[in-house]
Coordinates of N, CA and C in Angstrom, one line a residue:
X21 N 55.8 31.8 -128.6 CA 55.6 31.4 -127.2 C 54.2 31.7 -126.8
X22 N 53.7 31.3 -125.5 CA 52.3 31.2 -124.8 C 52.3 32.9 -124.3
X23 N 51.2 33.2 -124.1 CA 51.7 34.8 -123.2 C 51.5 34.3 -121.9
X24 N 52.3 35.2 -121.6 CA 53.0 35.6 -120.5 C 52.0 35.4 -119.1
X25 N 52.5 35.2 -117.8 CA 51.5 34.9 -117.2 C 51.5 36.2 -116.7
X26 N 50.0 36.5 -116.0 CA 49.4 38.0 -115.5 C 49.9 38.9 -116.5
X27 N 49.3 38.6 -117.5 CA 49.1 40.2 -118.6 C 48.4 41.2 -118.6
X28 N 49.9 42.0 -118.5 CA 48.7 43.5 -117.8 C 48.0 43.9 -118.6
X29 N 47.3 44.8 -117.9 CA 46.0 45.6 -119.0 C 46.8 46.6 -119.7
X30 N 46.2 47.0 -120.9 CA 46.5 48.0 -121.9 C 46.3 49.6 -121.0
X31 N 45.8 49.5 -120.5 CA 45.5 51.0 -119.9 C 47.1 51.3 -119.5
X32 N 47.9 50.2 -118.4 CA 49.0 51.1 -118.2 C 50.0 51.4 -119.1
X33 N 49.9 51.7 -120.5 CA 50.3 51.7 -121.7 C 51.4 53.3 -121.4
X34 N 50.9 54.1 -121.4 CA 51.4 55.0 -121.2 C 52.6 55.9 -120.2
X35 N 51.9 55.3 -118.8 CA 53.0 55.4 -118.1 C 54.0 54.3 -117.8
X36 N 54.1 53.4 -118.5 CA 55.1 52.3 -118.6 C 56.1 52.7 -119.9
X37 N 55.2 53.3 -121.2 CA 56.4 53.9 -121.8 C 57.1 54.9 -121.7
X38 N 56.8 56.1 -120.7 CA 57.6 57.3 -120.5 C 58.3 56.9 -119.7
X39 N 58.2 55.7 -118.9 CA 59.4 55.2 -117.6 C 60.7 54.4 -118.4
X40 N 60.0 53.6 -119.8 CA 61.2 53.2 -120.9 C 61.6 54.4 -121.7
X41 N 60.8 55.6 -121.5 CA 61.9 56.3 -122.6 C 62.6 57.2 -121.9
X42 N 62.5 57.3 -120.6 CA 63.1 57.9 -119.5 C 64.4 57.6 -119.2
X43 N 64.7 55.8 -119.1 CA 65.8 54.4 -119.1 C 66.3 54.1 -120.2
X44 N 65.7 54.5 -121.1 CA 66.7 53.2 -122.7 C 66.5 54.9 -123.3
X45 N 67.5 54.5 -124.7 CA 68.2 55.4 -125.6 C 67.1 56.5 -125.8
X46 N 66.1 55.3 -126.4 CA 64.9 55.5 -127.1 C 64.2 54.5 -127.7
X47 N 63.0 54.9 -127.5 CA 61.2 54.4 -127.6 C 61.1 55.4 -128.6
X48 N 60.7 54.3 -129.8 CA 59.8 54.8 -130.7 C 58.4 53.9 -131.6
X49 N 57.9 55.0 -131.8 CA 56.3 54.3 -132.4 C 56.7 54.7 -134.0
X50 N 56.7 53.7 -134.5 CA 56.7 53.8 -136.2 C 55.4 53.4 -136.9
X51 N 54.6 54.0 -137.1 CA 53.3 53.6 -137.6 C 53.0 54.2 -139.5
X52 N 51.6 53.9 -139.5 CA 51.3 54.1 -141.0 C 50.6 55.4 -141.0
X53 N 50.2 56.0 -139.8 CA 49.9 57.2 -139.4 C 50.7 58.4 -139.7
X54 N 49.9 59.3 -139.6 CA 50.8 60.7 -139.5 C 51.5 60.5 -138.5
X55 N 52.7 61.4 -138.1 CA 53.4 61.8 -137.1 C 52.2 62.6 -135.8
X56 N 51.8 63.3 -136.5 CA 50.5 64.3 -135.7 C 49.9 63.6 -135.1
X57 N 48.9 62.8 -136.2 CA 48.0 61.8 -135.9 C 48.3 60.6 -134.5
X58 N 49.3 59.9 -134.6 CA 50.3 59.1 -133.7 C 50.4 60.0 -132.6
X59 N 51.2 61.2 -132.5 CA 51.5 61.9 -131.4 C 49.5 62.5 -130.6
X60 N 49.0 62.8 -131.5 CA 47.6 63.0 -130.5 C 47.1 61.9 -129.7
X61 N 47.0 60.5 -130.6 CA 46.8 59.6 -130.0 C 46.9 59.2 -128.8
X62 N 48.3 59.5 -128.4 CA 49.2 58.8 -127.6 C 49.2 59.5 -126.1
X63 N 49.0 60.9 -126.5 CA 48.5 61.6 -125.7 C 49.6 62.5 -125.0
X64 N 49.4 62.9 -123.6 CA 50.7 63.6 -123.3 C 52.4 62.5 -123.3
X65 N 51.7 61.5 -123.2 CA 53.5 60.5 -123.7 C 54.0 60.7 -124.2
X66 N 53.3 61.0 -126.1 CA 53.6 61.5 -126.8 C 55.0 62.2 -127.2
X67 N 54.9 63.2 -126.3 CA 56.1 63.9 -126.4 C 57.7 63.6 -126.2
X68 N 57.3 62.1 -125.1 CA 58.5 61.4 -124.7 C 59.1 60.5 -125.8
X69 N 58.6 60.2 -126.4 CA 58.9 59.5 -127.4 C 59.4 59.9 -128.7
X70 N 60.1 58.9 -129.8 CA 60.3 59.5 -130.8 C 59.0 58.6 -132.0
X71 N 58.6 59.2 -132.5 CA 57.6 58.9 -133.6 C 58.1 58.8 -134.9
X72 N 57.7 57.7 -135.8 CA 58.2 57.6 -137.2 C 56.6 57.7 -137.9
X73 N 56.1 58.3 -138.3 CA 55.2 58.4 -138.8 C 55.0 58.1 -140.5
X74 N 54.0 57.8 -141.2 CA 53.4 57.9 -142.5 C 54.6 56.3 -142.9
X75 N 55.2 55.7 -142.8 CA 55.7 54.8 -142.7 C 57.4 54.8 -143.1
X76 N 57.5 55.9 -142.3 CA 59.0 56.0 -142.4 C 59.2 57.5 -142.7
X77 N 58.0 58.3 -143.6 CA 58.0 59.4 -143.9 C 58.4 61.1 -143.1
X78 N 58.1 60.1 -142.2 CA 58.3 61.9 -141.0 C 58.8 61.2 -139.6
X79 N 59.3 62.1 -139.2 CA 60.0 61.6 -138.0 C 59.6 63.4 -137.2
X80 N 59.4 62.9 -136.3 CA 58.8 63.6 -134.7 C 59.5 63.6 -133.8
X81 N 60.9 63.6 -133.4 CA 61.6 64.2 -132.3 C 60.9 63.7 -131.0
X82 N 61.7 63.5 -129.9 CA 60.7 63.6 -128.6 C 61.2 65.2 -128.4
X83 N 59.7 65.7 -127.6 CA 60.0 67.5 -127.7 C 59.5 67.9 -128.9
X84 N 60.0 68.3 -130.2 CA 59.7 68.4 -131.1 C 58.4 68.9 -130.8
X85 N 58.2 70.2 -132.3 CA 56.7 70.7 -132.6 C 56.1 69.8 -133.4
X86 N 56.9 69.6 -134.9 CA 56.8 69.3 -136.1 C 57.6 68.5 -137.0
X87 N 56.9 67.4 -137.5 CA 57.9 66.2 -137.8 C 58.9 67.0 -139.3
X88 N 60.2 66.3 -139.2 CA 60.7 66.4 -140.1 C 60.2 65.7 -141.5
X89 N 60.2 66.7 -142.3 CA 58.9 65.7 -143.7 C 59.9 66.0 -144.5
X90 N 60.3 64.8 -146.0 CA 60.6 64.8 -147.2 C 60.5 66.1 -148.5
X91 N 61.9 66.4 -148.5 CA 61.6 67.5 -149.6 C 60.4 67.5 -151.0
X92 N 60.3 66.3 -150.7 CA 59.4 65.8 -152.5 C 57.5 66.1 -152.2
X93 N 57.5 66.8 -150.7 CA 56.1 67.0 -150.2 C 55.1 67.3 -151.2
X94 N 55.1 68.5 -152.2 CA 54.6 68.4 -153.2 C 54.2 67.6 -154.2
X95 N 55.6 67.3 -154.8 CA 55.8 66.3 -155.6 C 54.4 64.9 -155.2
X96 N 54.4 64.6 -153.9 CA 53.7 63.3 -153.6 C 52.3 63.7 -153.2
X97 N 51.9 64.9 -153.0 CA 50.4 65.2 -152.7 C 49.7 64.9 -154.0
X98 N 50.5 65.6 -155.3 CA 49.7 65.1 -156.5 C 49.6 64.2 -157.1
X99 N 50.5 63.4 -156.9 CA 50.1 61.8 -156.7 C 50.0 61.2 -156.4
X100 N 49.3 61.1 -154.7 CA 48.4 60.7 -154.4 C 46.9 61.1 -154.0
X101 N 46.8 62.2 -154.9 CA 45.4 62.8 -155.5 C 45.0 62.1 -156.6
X102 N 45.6 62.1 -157.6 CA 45.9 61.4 -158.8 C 45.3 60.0 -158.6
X103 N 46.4 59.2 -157.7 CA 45.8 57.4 -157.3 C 44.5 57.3 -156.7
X104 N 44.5 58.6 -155.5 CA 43.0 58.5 -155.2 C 41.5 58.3 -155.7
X105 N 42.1 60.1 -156.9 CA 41.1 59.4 -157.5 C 40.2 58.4 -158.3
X106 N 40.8 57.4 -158.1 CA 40.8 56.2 -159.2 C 40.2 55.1 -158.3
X107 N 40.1 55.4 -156.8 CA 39.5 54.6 -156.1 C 38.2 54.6 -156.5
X108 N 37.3 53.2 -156.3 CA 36.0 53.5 -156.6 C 35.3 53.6 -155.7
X109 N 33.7 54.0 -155.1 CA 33.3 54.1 -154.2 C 32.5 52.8 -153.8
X110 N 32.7 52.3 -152.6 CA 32.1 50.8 -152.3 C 31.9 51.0 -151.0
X111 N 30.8 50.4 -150.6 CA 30.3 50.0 -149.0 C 31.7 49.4 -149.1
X112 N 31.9 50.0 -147.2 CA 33.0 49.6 -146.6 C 34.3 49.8 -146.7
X113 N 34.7 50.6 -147.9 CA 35.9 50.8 -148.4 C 36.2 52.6 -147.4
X114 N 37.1 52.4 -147.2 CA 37.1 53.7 -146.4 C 38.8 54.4 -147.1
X115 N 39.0 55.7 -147.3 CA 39.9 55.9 -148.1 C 40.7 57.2 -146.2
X116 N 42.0 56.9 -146.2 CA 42.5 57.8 -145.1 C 43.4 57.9 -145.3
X117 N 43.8 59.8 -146.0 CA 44.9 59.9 -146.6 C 45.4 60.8 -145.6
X118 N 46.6 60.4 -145.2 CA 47.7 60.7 -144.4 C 48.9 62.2 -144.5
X119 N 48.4 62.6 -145.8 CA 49.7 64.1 -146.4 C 50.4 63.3 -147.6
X120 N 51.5 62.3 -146.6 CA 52.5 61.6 -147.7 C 51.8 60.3 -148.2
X121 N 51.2 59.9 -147.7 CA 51.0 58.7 -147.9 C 49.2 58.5 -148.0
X122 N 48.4 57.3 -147.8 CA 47.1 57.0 -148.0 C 47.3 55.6 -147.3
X123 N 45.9 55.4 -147.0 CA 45.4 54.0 -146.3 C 44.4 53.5 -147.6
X124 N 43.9 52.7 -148.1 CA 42.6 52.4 -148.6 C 42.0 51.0 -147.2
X125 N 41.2 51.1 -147.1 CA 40.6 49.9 -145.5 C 39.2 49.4 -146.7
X126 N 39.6 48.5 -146.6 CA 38.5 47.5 -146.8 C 37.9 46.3 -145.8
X127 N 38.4 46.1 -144.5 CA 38.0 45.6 -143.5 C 36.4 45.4 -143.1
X128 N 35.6 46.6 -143.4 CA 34.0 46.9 -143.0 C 33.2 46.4 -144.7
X129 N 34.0 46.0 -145.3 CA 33.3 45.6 -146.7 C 32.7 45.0 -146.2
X130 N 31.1 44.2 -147.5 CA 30.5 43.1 -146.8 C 31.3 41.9 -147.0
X131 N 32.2 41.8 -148.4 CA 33.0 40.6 -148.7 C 34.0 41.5 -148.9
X132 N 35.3 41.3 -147.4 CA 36.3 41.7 -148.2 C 37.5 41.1 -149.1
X133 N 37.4 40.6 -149.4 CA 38.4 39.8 -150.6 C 37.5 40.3 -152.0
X134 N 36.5 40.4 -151.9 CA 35.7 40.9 -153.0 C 36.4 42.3 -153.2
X135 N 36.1 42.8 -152.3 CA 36.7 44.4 -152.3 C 38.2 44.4 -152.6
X136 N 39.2 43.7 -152.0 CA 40.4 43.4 -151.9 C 40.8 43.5 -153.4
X137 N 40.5 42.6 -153.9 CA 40.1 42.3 -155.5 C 40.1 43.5 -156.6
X138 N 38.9 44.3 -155.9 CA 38.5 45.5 -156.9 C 39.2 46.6 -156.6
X139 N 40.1 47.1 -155.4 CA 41.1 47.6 -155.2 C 42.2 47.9 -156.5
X140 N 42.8 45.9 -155.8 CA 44.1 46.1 -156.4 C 44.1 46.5 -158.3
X141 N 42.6 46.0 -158.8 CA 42.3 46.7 -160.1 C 42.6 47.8 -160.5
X142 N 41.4 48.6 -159.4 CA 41.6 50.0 -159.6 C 43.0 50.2 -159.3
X143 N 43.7 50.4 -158.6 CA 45.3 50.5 -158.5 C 46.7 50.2 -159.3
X144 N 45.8 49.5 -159.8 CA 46.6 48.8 -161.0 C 47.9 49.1 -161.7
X145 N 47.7 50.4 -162.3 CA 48.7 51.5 -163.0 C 48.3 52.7 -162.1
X146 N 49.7 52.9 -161.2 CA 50.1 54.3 -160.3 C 51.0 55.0 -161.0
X147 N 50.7 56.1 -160.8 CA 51.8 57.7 -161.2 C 52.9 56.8 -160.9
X148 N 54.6 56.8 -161.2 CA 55.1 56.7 -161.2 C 55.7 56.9 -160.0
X149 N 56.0 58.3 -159.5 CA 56.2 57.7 -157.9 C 55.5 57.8 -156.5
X150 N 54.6 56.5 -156.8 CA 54.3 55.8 -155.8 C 54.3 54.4 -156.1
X151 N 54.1 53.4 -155.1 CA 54.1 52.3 -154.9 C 53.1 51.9 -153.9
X152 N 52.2 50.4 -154.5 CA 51.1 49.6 -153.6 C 51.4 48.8 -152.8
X153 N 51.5 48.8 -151.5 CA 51.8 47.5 -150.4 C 50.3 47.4 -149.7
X154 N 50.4 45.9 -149.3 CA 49.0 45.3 -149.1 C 49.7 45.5 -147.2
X155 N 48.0 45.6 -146.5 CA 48.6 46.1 -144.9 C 47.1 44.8 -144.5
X156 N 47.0 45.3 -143.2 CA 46.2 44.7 -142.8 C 44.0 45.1 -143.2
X157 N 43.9 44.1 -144.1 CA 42.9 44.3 -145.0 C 42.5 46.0 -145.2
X158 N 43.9 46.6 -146.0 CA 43.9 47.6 -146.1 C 45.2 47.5 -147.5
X159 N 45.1 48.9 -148.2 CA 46.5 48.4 -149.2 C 46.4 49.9 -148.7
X160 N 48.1 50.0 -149.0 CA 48.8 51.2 -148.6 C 49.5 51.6 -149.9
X161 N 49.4 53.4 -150.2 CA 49.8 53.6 -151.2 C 51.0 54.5 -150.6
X162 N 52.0 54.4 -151.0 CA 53.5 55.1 -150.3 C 54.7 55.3 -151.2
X163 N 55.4 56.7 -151.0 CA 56.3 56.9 -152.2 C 57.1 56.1 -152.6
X164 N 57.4 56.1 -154.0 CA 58.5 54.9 -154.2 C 60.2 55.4 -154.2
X165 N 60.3 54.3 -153.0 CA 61.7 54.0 -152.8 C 62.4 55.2 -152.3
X166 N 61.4 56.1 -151.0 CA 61.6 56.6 -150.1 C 62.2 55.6 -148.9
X167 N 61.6 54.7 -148.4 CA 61.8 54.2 -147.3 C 60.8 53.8 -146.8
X168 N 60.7 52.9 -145.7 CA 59.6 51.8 -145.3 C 60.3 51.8 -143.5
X169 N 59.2 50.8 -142.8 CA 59.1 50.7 -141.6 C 60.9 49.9 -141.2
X170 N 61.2 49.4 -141.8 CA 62.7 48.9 -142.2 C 63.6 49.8 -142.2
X171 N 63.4 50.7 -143.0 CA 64.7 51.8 -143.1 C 64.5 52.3 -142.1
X172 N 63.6 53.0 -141.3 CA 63.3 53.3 -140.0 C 64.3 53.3 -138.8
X173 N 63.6 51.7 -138.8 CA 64.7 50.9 -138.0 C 66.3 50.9 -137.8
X174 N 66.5 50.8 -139.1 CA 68.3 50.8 -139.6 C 68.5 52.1 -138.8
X175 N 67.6 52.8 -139.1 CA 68.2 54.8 -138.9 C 68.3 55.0 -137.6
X176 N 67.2 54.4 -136.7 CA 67.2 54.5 -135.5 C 68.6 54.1 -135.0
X177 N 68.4 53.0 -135.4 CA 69.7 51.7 -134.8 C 71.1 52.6 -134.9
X178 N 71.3 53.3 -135.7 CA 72.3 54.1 -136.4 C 72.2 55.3 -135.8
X179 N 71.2 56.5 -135.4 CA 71.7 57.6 -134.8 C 71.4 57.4 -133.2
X180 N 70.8 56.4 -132.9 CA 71.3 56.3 -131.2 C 72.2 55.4 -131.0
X181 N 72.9 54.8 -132.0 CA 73.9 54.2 -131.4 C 73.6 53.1 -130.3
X182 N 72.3 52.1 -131.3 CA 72.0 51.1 -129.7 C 72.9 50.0 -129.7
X183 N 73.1 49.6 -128.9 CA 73.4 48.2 -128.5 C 72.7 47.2 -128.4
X184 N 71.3 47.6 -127.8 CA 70.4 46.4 -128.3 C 68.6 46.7 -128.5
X185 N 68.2 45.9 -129.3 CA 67.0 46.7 -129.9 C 65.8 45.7 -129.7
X186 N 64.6 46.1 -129.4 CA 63.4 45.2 -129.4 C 62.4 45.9 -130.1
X187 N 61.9 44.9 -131.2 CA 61.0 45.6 -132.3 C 59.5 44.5 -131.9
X188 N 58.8 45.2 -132.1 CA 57.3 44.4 -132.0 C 56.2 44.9 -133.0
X189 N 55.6 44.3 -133.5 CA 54.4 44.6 -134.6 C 53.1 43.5 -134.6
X190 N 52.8 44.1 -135.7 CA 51.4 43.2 -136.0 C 50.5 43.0 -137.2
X191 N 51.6 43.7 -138.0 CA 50.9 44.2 -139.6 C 52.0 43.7 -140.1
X192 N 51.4 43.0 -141.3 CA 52.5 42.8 -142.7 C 53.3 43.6 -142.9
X193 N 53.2 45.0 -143.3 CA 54.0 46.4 -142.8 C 55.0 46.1 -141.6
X194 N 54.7 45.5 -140.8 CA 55.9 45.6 -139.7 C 56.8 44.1 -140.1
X195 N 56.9 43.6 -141.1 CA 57.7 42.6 -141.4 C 58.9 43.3 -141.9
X196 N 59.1 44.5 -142.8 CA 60.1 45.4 -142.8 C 60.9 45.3 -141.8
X197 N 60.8 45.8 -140.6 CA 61.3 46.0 -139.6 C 61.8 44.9 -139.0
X198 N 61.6 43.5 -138.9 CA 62.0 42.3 -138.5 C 62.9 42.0 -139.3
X199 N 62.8 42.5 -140.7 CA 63.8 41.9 -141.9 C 65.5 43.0 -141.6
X200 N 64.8 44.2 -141.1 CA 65.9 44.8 -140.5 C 67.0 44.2 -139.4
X201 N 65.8 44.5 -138.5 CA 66.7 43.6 -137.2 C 67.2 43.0 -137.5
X202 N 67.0 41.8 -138.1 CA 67.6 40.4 -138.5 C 69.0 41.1 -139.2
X203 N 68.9 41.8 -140.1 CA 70.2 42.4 -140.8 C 71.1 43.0 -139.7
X204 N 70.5 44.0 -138.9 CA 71.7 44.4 -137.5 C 72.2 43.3 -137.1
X205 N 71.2 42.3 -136.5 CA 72.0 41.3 -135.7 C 72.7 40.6 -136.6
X206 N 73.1 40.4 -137.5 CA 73.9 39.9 -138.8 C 75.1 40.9 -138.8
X207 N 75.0 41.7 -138.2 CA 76.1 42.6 -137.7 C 76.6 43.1 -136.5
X208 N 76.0 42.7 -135.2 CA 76.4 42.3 -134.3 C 75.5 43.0 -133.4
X209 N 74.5 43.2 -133.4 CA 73.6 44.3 -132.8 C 72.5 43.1 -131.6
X210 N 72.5 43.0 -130.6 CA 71.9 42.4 -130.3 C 69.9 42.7 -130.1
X211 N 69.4 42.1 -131.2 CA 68.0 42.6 -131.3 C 67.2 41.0 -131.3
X212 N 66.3 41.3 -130.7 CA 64.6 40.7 -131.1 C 63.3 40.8 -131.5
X213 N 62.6 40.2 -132.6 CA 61.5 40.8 -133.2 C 60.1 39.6 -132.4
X214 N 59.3 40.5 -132.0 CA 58.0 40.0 -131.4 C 56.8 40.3 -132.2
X215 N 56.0 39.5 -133.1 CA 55.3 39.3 -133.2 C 54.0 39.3 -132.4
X216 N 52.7 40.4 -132.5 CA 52.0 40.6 -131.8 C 50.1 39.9 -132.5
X217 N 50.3 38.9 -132.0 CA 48.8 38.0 -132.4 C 47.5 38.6 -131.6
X218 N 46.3 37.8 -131.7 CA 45.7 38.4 -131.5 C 44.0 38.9 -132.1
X219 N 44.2 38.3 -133.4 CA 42.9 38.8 -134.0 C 42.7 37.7 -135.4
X220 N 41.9 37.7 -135.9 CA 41.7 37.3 -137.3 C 42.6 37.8 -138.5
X221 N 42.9 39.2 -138.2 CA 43.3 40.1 -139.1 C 44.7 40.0 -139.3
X222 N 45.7 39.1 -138.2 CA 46.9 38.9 -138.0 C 46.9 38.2 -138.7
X223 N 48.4 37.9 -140.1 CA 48.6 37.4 -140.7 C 49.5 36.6 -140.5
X224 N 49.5 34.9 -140.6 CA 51.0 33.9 -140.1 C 52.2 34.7 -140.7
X225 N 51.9 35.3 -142.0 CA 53.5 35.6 -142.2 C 53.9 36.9 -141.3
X226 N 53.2 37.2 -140.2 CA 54.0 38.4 -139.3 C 54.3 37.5 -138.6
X227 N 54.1 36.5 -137.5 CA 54.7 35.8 -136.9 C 55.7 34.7 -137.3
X228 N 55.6 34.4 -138.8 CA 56.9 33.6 -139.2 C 57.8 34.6 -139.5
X229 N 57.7 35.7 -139.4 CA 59.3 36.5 -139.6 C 59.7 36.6 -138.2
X230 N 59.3 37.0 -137.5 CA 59.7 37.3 -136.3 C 60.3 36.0 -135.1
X231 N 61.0 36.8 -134.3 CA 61.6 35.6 -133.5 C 60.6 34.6 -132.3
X232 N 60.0 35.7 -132.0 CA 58.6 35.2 -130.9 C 57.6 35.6 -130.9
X233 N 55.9 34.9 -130.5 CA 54.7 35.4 -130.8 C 54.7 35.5 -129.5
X234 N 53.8 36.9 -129.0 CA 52.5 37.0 -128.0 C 51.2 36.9 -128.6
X235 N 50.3 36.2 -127.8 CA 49.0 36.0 -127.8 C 48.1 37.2 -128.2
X236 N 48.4 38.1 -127.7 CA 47.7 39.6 -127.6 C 48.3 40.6 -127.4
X237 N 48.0 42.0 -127.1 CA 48.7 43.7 -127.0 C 48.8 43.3 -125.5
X238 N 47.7 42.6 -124.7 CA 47.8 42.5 -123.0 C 49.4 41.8 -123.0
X239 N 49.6 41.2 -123.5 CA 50.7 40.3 -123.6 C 52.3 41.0 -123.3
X240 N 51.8 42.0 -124.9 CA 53.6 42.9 -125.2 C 53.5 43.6 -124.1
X241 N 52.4 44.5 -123.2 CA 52.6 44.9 -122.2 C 53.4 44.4 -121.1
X242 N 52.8 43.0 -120.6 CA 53.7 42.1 -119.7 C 55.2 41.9 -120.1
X243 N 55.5 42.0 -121.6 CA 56.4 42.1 -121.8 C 57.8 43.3 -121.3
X244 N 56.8 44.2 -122.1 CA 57.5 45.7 -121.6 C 57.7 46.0 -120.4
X245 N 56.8 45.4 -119.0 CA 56.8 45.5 -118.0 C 58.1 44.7 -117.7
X246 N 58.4 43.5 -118.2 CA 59.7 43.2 -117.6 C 60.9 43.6 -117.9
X247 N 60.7 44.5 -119.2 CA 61.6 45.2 -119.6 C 62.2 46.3 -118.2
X248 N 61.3 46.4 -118.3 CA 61.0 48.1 -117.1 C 61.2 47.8 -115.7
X249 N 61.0 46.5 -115.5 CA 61.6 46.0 -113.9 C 62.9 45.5 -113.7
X250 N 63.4 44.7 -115.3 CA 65.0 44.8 -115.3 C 65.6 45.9 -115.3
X251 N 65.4 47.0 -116.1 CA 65.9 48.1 -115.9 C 66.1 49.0 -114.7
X252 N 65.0 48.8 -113.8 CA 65.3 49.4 -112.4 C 66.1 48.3 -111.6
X253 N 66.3 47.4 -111.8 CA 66.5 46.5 -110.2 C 68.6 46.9 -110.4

């Protein structure tokens, strides 16, 4: 669909989600980020929220000090030191390793598909448990067959007991999550997935999973805002 008419600004970002996680079960941010990293960001909201951090890897409580992290913590630091190492060094390649997980960004390359290229090479053969998923001109290295931005969702869906769920993204990574919902609502859960456009770097296949496009992040706002006006009236 078109966005929405009068899309608010991004600024009221914050105090519009502690008034939804105030009203609904729960608001949460599932990112490729640390738990930590996500909760500083976000700022004192932070706290109101629940966080899924490293892509499914740690979960942050609202309140909460310290995310709940995977017994295999060890186990995955040394391999992904191991894959790291193997990255090569290239203008524009930027490596952001997260604890459990890693970013590699090739975005600021001068050609990134060139870089893209020499990545998935070097990557080629990983330690055994991890696994390579491609993100937004970025590949993501993440344990294997821990869980994804998908199982997330299921979990959420399952310990709050929703009734009904709205997922929104904007990364190939967040097509997990759409492929979830779709499986709730195949079970009777009433959910919708929003695809969030917007840039070059938005890929068609995030908006062909999902049920509806916004134009922009100004957009999901307007969105959440009507969220937040149904809920009070």
């Amino acid at each position: 669909v078109g966005e929405p008419a009068a899309a608010r600004p991004i600024t009221e970002v914050p105090e519009l989600l502690r008034d939804l996680a105030h009203r609904l079960a729960v608001v949460a941010v599932i990112t490729g980020r640390s738990a930590a990293d996500a909760r500083r960001m976000l700022g004192p909201v932070g706290r109101d929220l629940l966080i899924v951090g490293n892509h499914g890897l740690e979960w942050l409580a609202p309140g909460s000090e310290a995310p709940e992290a995977p017994v295999r913590a060890d186990g995955l630091r040394a391999d992904l030191q191991a894959a790291l190492a193997a990255v090569p060094t290239a203008d524009g390649v930027a490596i952001d390793d997260k604890g459990l997980s890693a970013t590699v960004h090739y975005r600021a390359a001068p050609d990134p598909e060139v870089a893209r290229q020499m990545l998935l090479e070097a990557l080629r053969i990983l330690p055994p448990g991890l696994e390579l998923r491609e993100g937004r001109r970025s590949v993501e290295l993440r344990p294997l067959g821990v869980g994804d931005k998908g199982s997330a969702v299921s979990r959420i869906a399952q310990e709050y007991a929703l009734r009904g769920l709205l997922v929104a993204g904007d990364d190939v990574t967040d097509i997990d999550m759409f492929h979830a919902a779709d499986a709730l609502r195949a079970q009777g859960l009433a959910t919708l997935t929003l695809a969030v456009a917007g840039g070059v770097e938005v890929s068609r296949a995030v908006s062909d999973a999902a049920d509806v496009t916004v134009r922009s992040p100004e957009a999901l706002v307007s969105v959440l805002l009507s969220v937040a006006t149904s809920l009070a009236d």
